[in-house]
């Protein structure tokens, strides 16, 4: 008997068709059996290309499909919480793309729907499933670089397409929601704490009204995290992790390639050019496959999913505080709303 969890996909999103669905289909515990699209022909084309057996012409139809156990939600950001709640209420478990909600209040609604329905929901931060980040945290915990003092992250690409969901403010567009969320979740993951206060600054694109450059400082009781992200800069991503006796540099922190090994450099600072750094190699793996399988396995075995929605709520409070600080020009403490 095929014991894999049966997945349905809401919308033929680029991320779903190009990366997540093919990766989940290579998993041991996940089977993508249905896809829904507002445009049935587009849905059928995507399903044919991905070998998905069933196509639905509406999201409602997919949620009513009795042979779907769990739903992957890659809709635009403003539709994450509304359709994830509808999926939970239809008896489906949900893996929803990041950022899971546009405000802490939205994420709290999702958390209540989880408790009301008894179904599980998780924010799809695939990086948290990648062995390189498990390896970095293990080394920080083991004191390999001394007490952690700072995390610095960059993430950027160039996209000026007015039709792209990232450049539409009503859809929850902008860099902070789209890619700023990554250095924030990684800093929280490594400090294993929430920041006590944050400062943020945004540069808005006058055409779109979305942030095209965003920077933030997160003050943790044990140290600082700083990040800059941009939707209109050279494609780049890197994370530096600084301790009192060493540092760790993560070469491709967020879009780790599925087809080649990843490198992390552990350096004691004895040579400023990093010539003495130890190169730690993580064998090639697909973080989307891992994410899907860890979620599916947890459901199949009746365990909590790897990333509780409480983590997404804490994450959304940090993002909300960065937006508030950019508005007020002051440091902002985290707030529940
Ligand atoms: N984790 C990651 O690595 C990663 C990477 C990229 C994106 N993402 C996340 O994935 C989500 C989708 O990003 P994407 O670049 O894949 O977007 P996209 O290609 O624009 O896909 C969005 C899909 O949502 C559906 N949709 C429903 N209402 C819509 C509306 N009003 N406007 C536009 N589309 C609508 C459409 O599907 P149908 O027309 O077929 O119904 C569309 O294909 C975002 O939340 C983003 O943050 C995550």
Short mmCIF file of C-alpha atoms and ligand atoms in Angstrom, two decimals:
data_model
loop_
_atom_site.label_atom_id
_atom_site.label_comp_id
_atom_site.label_asym_id
_atom_site.label_seq_id
_atom_site.Cartn_x
_atom_site.Cartn_y
_atom_site.Cartn_z
CA UNK A 1 0.00 0.00 0.00
CA UNK A 2 1.30 3.50 -0.94
CA UNK A 3 1.75 5.12 2.48
CA UNK A 4 2.99 8.46 1.15
CA UNK A 5 1.06 11.60 2.13
CA UNK A 6 -1.16 12.83 -0.73
CA UNK A 7 -0.58 16.49 -1.58
CA UNK A 8 -2.62 19.04 -3.51
CA UNK A 9 -1.22 22.34 -4.82
CA UNK A 10 -3.12 25.65 -4.79
CA UNK A 11 -2.23 27.43 -8.04
CA UNK A 12 0.38 26.78 -10.74
CA UNK A 13 2.88 29.17 -9.14
CA UNK A 14 6.41 29.40 -10.58
CA UNK A 15 7.95 28.21 -7.31
CA UNK A 16 5.63 25.20 -7.24
CA UNK A 17 6.08 24.15 -10.85
CA UNK A 18 9.82 24.88 -11.13
CA UNK A 19 11.10 23.75 -7.73
CA UNK A 20 8.82 22.54 -4.93
CA UNK A 21 6.55 19.99 -6.66
CA UNK A 22 9.34 18.22 -8.61
CA UNK A 23 11.37 18.12 -5.38
CA UNK A 24 8.48 16.71 -3.33
CA UNK A 25 7.80 14.09 -5.94
CA UNK A 26 11.37 12.84 -5.44
CA UNK A 27 10.56 12.42 -1.73
CA UNK A 28 10.00 9.14 0.16
CA UNK A 29 6.90 10.28 2.06
CA UNK A 30 5.19 12.74 -0.30
CA UNK A 31 3.02 12.22 -3.41
CA UNK A 32 1.56 15.20 -5.29
CA UNK A 33 -1.79 13.94 -6.60
CA UNK A 34 -3.68 17.12 -7.52
CA UNK A 35 -3.20 20.71 -8.65
CA UNK A 36 -5.73 23.51 -8.88
CA UNK A 37 -5.50 26.57 -11.06
CA UNK A 38 -7.86 29.49 -11.73
CA UNK A 39 -7.03 28.74 -15.38
CA UNK A 40 -7.80 25.06 -16.00
CA UNK A 41 -5.77 24.90 -19.25
CA UNK A 42 -2.71 26.30 -17.44
CA UNK A 43 -3.32 23.83 -14.65
CA UNK A 44 -3.51 20.91 -17.07
CA UNK A 45 -0.33 21.99 -18.78
CA UNK A 46 1.50 22.19 -15.44
CA UNK A 47 0.06 18.85 -14.27
CA UNK A 48 1.07 17.14 -17.50
CA UNK A 49 4.62 18.48 -17.16
CA UNK A 50 4.79 17.36 -13.52
CA UNK A 51 3.01 14.02 -13.86
CA UNK A 52 0.20 15.07 -11.51
CA UNK A 53 -2.89 12.86 -11.99
CA UNK A 54 -5.72 15.29 -11.14
CA UNK A 55 -6.44 18.93 -12.10
CA UNK A 56 -9.08 21.13 -10.49
CA UNK A 57 -10.39 24.29 -12.08
CA UNK A 58 -10.79 26.06 -8.73
CA UNK A 59 -9.14 26.06 -5.30
CA UNK A 60 -12.48 25.17 -3.70
CA UNK A 61 -12.65 21.98 -5.83
CA UNK A 62 -9.19 20.94 -4.64
CA UNK A 63 -10.09 21.53 -0.99
CA UNK A 64 -13.15 19.29 -1.51
CA UNK A 65 -11.02 16.50 -3.01
CA UNK A 66 -11.27 13.53 -0.58
CA UNK A 67 -8.01 12.04 -1.88
CA UNK A 68 -5.93 15.03 -0.79
CA UNK A 69 -4.48 14.88 2.75
CA UNK A 70 -2.36 18.02 2.69
CA UNK A 71 -2.18 21.25 0.73
CA UNK A 72 0.87 23.23 -0.42
CA UNK A 73 -0.05 26.94 -0.62
CA UNK A 74 2.23 29.02 -2.96
CA UNK A 75 -0.35 31.73 -3.64
CA UNK A 76 0.67 35.44 -3.43
CA UNK A 77 1.36 36.55 0.15
CA UNK A 78 -2.01 38.24 0.75
CA UNK A 79 -3.77 34.92 0.02
CA UNK A 80 -1.64 32.77 2.34
CA UNK A 81 -3.73 33.01 5.51
CA UNK A 82 -7.22 33.14 3.92
CA UNK A 83 -6.68 30.00 1.80
CA UNK A 84 -4.66 28.17 4.48
CA UNK A 85 -7.56 28.65 6.93
CA UNK A 86 -10.02 27.38 4.30
CA UNK A 87 -7.80 24.34 3.72
CA UNK A 88 -7.58 23.59 7.47
CA UNK A 89 -11.35 23.92 7.75
CA UNK A 90 -11.67 21.48 4.83
CA UNK A 91 -9.72 18.96 6.93
CA UNK A 92 -6.37 19.37 5.14
CA UNK A 93 -2.92 19.88 6.69
CA UNK A 94 -1.11 22.91 5.22
CA UNK A 95 2.44 23.80 4.17
CA UNK A 96 2.18 27.50 3.34
CA UNK A 97 4.84 29.57 1.61
CA UNK A 98 6.72 32.33 3.47
CA UNK A 99 5.87 34.83 4.70
CA UNK A 100 2.94 32.84 6.10
CA UNK A 101 1.08 36.04 7.11
CA UNK A 102 1.35 39.80 6.58
CA UNK A 103 0.84 40.66 10.26
CA UNK A 104 0.94 38.94 13.67
CA UNK A 105 -2.86 39.31 13.83
CA UNK A 106 -3.19 37.30 10.60
CA UNK A 107 -0.86 34.56 11.87
CA UNK A 108 -2.81 34.38 15.12
CA UNK A 109 -5.97 33.73 13.09
CA UNK A 110 -4.15 30.83 11.45
CA UNK A 111 -2.99 29.51 14.80
CA UNK A 112 -6.58 29.58 16.09
CA UNK A 113 -7.77 27.74 12.97
CA UNK A 114 -5.12 25.07 13.61
CA UNK A 115 -6.36 24.63 17.18
CA UNK A 116 -10.01 24.67 16.08
CA UNK A 117 -9.56 22.09 13.31
CA UNK A 118 -6.84 19.88 14.81
CA UNK A 119 -5.01 20.01 11.46
CA UNK A 120 -1.34 21.01 11.25
CA UNK A 121 0.09 24.07 9.45
CA UNK A 122 3.69 25.16 8.83
CA UNK A 123 5.51 28.11 7.22
CA UNK A 124 7.57 26.76 4.29
CA UNK A 125 11.03 27.96 5.37
CA UNK A 126 12.90 25.30 3.44
CA UNK A 127 16.28 26.63 4.66
CA UNK A 128 15.45 25.38 8.15
CA UNK A 129 15.49 21.83 6.72
CA UNK A 130 18.88 22.14 5.01
CA UNK A 131 21.75 20.19 6.68
CA UNK A 132 24.10 23.18 6.32
CA UNK A 133 22.01 25.18 8.78
CA UNK A 134 21.67 22.24 11.16
CA UNK A 135 25.48 21.98 10.94
CA UNK A 136 26.03 25.67 11.61
CA UNK A 137 23.79 25.65 14.67
CA UNK A 138 25.44 22.50 16.01
CA UNK A 139 28.84 24.23 15.77
CA UNK A 140 27.53 27.38 17.47
CA UNK A 141 25.97 25.29 20.27
CA UNK A 142 29.21 23.31 20.63
CA UNK A 143 31.13 26.56 21.18
CA UNK A 144 33.22 26.06 18.05
CA UNK A 145 33.36 29.87 17.50
CA UNK A 146 32.94 30.91 21.15
CA UNK A 147 29.78 32.62 22.34
CA UNK A 148 27.70 33.92 19.40
CA UNK A 149 27.89 37.70 19.09
CA UNK A 150 26.56 38.66 15.67
CA UNK A 151 24.85 37.43 12.50
CA UNK A 152 25.03 39.43 9.27
CA UNK A 153 22.95 38.56 6.21
CA UNK A 154 22.61 39.76 2.62
CA UNK A 155 19.97 38.66 0.14
CA UNK A 156 19.25 40.38 -3.18
CA UNK A 157 18.02 39.95 -6.74
CA UNK A 158 16.90 42.31 -9.52
CA UNK A 159 13.21 42.39 -10.49
CA UNK A 160 11.44 45.45 -11.85
CA UNK A 161 8.54 43.61 -13.47
CA UNK A 162 5.39 45.55 -12.46
CA UNK A 163 3.32 42.36 -12.96
CA UNK A 164 5.37 40.31 -10.52
CA UNK A 165 3.62 39.68 -7.20
CA UNK A 166 6.72 40.98 -5.40
CA UNK A 167 6.13 44.48 -6.79
CA UNK A 168 2.43 44.70 -5.89
CA UNK A 169 1.85 46.25 -2.43
CA UNK A 170 -1.77 44.95 -2.17
CA UNK A 171 -0.38 41.40 -2.54
CA UNK A 172 2.10 41.84 0.31
CA UNK A 173 4.93 42.65 -2.09
CA UNK A 174 8.34 44.09 -1.33
CA UNK A 175 11.76 42.77 -0.33
CA UNK A 176 11.28 42.57 3.44
CA UNK A 177 8.37 40.12 3.13
CA UNK A 178 9.95 38.22 0.22
CA UNK A 179 13.62 37.82 1.18
CA UNK A 180 14.24 39.90 4.33
CA UNK A 181 12.40 37.15 6.18
CA UNK A 182 15.31 34.72 5.57
CA UNK A 183 18.13 36.46 7.50
CA UNK A 184 15.54 37.16 10.24
CA UNK A 185 14.52 33.50 10.62
CA UNK A 186 18.19 32.44 10.55
CA UNK A 187 19.18 34.96 13.24
CA UNK A 188 16.33 33.78 15.48
CA UNK A 189 17.36 30.17 14.78
CA UNK A 190 21.01 30.74 15.73
CA UNK A 191 20.42 32.97 18.76
CA UNK A 192 17.58 30.62 19.78
CA UNK A 193 15.76 33.69 21.09
CA UNK A 194 13.58 36.63 20.05
CA UNK A 195 15.09 40.10 19.62
CA UNK A 196 14.35 42.54 22.45
CA UNK A 197 14.05 45.43 19.97
CA UNK A 198 14.66 46.23 16.30
CA UNK A 199 15.51 49.12 14.04
CA UNK A 200 14.65 49.20 10.37
CA UNK A 201 14.95 51.38 7.27
CA UNK A 202 13.22 50.95 3.92
CA UNK A 203 13.62 52.53 0.48
CA UNK A 204 10.31 52.36 -1.39
CA UNK A 205 10.10 52.14 -5.17
CA UNK A 206 8.14 55.26 -6.24
CA UNK A 207 6.47 53.33 -9.09
CA UNK A 208 5.32 50.32 -7.10
CA UNK A 209 5.18 51.56 -3.50
CA UNK A 210 6.92 48.37 -2.34
CA UNK A 211 10.29 48.29 -0.52
CA UNK A 212 13.17 47.74 -2.98
CA UNK A 213 15.86 48.04 -0.29
CA UNK A 214 15.42 47.12 3.37
CA UNK A 215 17.88 46.90 6.26
CA UNK A 216 17.44 46.03 9.88
CA UNK A 217 19.22 45.65 13.18
CA UNK A 218 17.86 43.06 15.61
CA UNK A 219 19.12 43.42 19.17
CA UNK A 220 19.17 40.07 21.00
CA UNK A 221 20.23 39.82 24.65
CA UNK A 222 23.30 37.82 23.51
CA UNK A 223 24.24 39.93 20.47
CA UNK A 224 23.13 41.61 17.24
CA UNK A 225 21.84 40.58 13.86
CA UNK A 226 21.97 42.89 10.85
CA UNK A 227 20.60 42.33 7.36
CA UNK A 228 20.13 44.06 4.05
CA UNK A 229 17.87 42.76 1.32
CA UNK A 230 16.94 44.22 -2.04
CA UNK A 231 14.64 43.47 -4.98
CA UNK A 232 16.68 45.79 -7.19
CA UNK A 233 20.32 44.93 -6.70
CA UNK A 234 22.85 42.43 -8.03
CA UNK A 235 21.82 38.85 -7.23
CA UNK A 236 23.72 37.97 -4.07
CA UNK A 237 23.29 36.11 -0.78
CA UNK A 238 25.68 35.39 2.10
CA UNK A 239 25.57 34.98 5.88
CA UNK A 240 28.37 35.66 8.35
CA UNK A 241 28.11 34.23 11.89
CA UNK A 242 30.51 35.88 14.36
CA UNK A 243 31.57 34.44 17.71
CA UNK A 244 34.21 35.62 20.17
CA UNK A 245 36.80 33.11 18.87
CA UNK A 246 35.71 32.30 15.35
CA UNK A 247 33.32 32.92 12.52
CA UNK A 248 31.26 30.84 10.14
CA UNK A 249 30.50 31.96 6.59
CA UNK A 250 27.69 30.33 4.66
CA UNK A 251 28.39 30.49 0.94
CA UNK A 252 24.86 29.96 -0.45
CA UNK A 253 22.64 30.40 2.60
CA UNK A 254 19.12 30.49 1.12
CA UNK A 255 18.97 29.03 -2.42
CA UNK A 256 21.26 26.07 -1.81
CA UNK A 257 21.50 24.21 -5.16
CA UNK A 258 20.00 20.67 -5.14
CA UNK A 259 22.62 19.26 -7.49
CA UNK A 260 25.96 20.17 -5.93
CA UNK A 261 27.58 20.21 -2.47
CA UNK A 262 27.30 23.30 -0.24
CA UNK A 263 30.24 24.91 1.56
CA UNK A 264 30.46 26.54 4.95
CA UNK A 265 33.73 28.13 6.08
CA UNK A 266 34.76 27.93 9.73
CA UNK A 267 37.53 30.43 10.44
CA UNK A 268 39.50 31.36 13.56
CA UNK A 269 40.53 34.74 12.14
CA UNK A 270 44.25 33.91 12.19
CA UNK A 271 44.45 35.03 8.56
CA UNK A 272 42.28 38.02 7.60
CA UNK A 273 41.85 36.68 4.09
CA UNK A 274 40.46 33.46 5.57
CA UNK A 275 43.33 31.33 4.27
CA UNK A 276 43.16 29.17 7.41
CA UNK A 277 39.44 28.62 7.25
CA UNK A 278 38.22 25.03 7.42
CA UNK A 279 35.92 24.23 4.49
CA UNK A 280 32.99 22.13 5.65
CA UNK A 281 31.21 20.44 2.73
CA UNK A 282 27.58 19.31 2.90
CA UNK A 283 26.68 16.76 0.22
CA UNK A 284 24.19 17.75 -2.44
CA UNK A 285 20.56 17.58 -1.28
CA UNK A 286 17.27 19.25 -2.20
CA UNK A 287 15.94 21.36 0.68
CA UNK A 288 12.44 21.30 -0.84
CA UNK A 289 12.45 17.50 -0.85
CA UNK A 290 13.62 17.46 2.77
CA UNK A 291 11.01 20.03 3.79
CA UNK A 292 8.20 18.07 2.17
CA UNK A 293 9.29 14.73 3.57
CA UNK A 294 9.84 16.02 7.11
CA UNK A 295 6.31 17.47 7.07
CA UNK A 296 4.75 14.35 5.48
CA UNK A 297 6.55 11.97 7.84
CA UNK A 298 5.40 13.96 10.88
CA UNK A 299 1.77 13.76 9.71
CA UNK A 300 2.02 10.05 8.82
CA UNK A 301 3.52 9.30 12.25
CA UNK A 302 1.14 11.57 14.15
CA UNK A 303 3.91 13.90 15.35
CA UNK A 304 4.00 17.72 15.37
CA UNK A 305 5.36 19.23 12.13
CA UNK A 306 9.00 20.44 12.31
CA UNK A 307 8.23 24.21 12.44
CA UNK A 308 5.31 25.05 14.74
CA UNK A 309 3.14 27.98 13.64
CA UNK A 310 4.17 29.69 16.90
CA UNK A 311 7.57 30.16 15.25
CA UNK A 312 5.89 31.94 12.32
CA UNK A 313 3.99 34.14 14.79
CA UNK A 314 7.24 35.19 16.49
CA UNK A 315 8.78 35.75 13.04
CA UNK A 316 5.88 37.97 11.97
CA UNK A 317 6.27 40.09 15.10
CA UNK A 318 9.88 40.85 14.15
CA UNK A 319 8.92 41.79 10.58
CA UNK A 320 6.07 43.99 11.85
CA UNK A 321 8.50 45.76 14.21
CA UNK A 322 10.96 46.40 11.35
CA UNK A 323 8.14 48.02 9.34
CA UNK A 324 7.08 50.08 12.38
CA UNK A 325 10.64 51.26 12.98
CA UNK A 326 11.04 52.27 9.34
CA UNK A 327 7.86 54.30 9.80
CA UNK A 328 8.67 55.83 13.22
CA UNK A 329 12.42 56.25 12.75
CA UNK A 330 12.87 54.81 16.23
CA UNK A 331 13.87 51.49 17.78
CA UNK A 332 10.75 49.36 18.19
CA UNK A 333 10.07 46.59 20.71
CA UNK A 334 8.17 43.51 19.53
CA UNK A 335 4.40 43.72 19.95
CA UNK A 336 1.77 41.00 20.06
CA UNK A 337 -0.43 42.67 17.37
N1 LIG B 1 10.42 29.19 -0.51
C1 LIG B 1 10.93 29.65 -1.64
O1 LIG B 1 12.03 29.31 -2.06
C2 LIG B 1 10.11 30.59 -2.50
C3 LIG B 1 10.62 31.02 -3.73
C4 LIG B 1 9.79 31.82 -4.54
C5 LIG B 1 8.53 32.21 -4.07
N2 LIG B 1 8.12 31.80 -2.83
C6 LIG B 1 6.78 32.20 -2.34
O2 LIG B 1 5.83 31.56 -3.17
C7 LIG B 1 4.70 32.43 -3.42
C8 LIG B 1 4.49 32.52 -4.93
O3 LIG B 1 5.60 33.10 -5.55
P1 LIG B 1 5.83 32.87 -7.15
O4 LIG B 1 6.96 33.67 -7.57
O5 LIG B 1 5.83 31.43 -7.44
O6 LIG B 1 4.48 33.56 -7.70
P2 LIG B 1 3.67 33.34 -9.07
O7 LIG B 1 4.45 32.58 -10.04
O8 LIG B 1 3.15 34.68 -9.41
O9 LIG B 1 2.46 32.37 -8.60
C9 LIG B 1 1.39 32.78 -7.84
C10 LIG B 1 0.20 31.90 -8.20
O10 LIG B 1 -0.89 32.28 -7.39
C11 LIG B 1 -2.11 32.17 -8.10
N3 LIG B 1 -2.89 33.38 -7.87
C12 LIG B 1 -4.09 33.41 -7.26
N4 LIG B 1 -4.56 34.68 -7.17
C13 LIG B 1 -3.62 35.45 -7.78
C14 LIG B 1 -3.52 36.84 -8.03
N5 LIG B 1 -4.47 37.69 -7.63
N6 LIG B 1 -2.45 37.29 -8.69
C15 LIG B 1 -1.47 36.46 -9.08
N7 LIG B 1 -1.48 35.12 -8.85
C16 LIG B 1 -2.55 34.63 -8.22
C17 LIG B 1 -1.78 31.92 -9.56
O11 LIG B 1 -2.07 30.57 -9.84
P3 LIG B 1 -3.25 30.09 -10.84
O12 LIG B 1 -3.48 31.22 -11.79
O13 LIG B 1 -2.64 28.89 -11.49
O14 LIG B 1 -4.43 29.80 -10.01
C18 LIG B 1 -0.26 32.11 -9.63
O15 LIG B 1 0.34 31.17 -10.45
C19 LIG B 1 5.02 33.75 -2.71
O16 LIG B 1 4.39 33.75 -1.47
C20 LIG B 1 6.54 33.71 -2.49
O17 LIG B 1 6.94 34.38 -1.31
C21 LIG B 1 8.87 31.01 -2.05
#
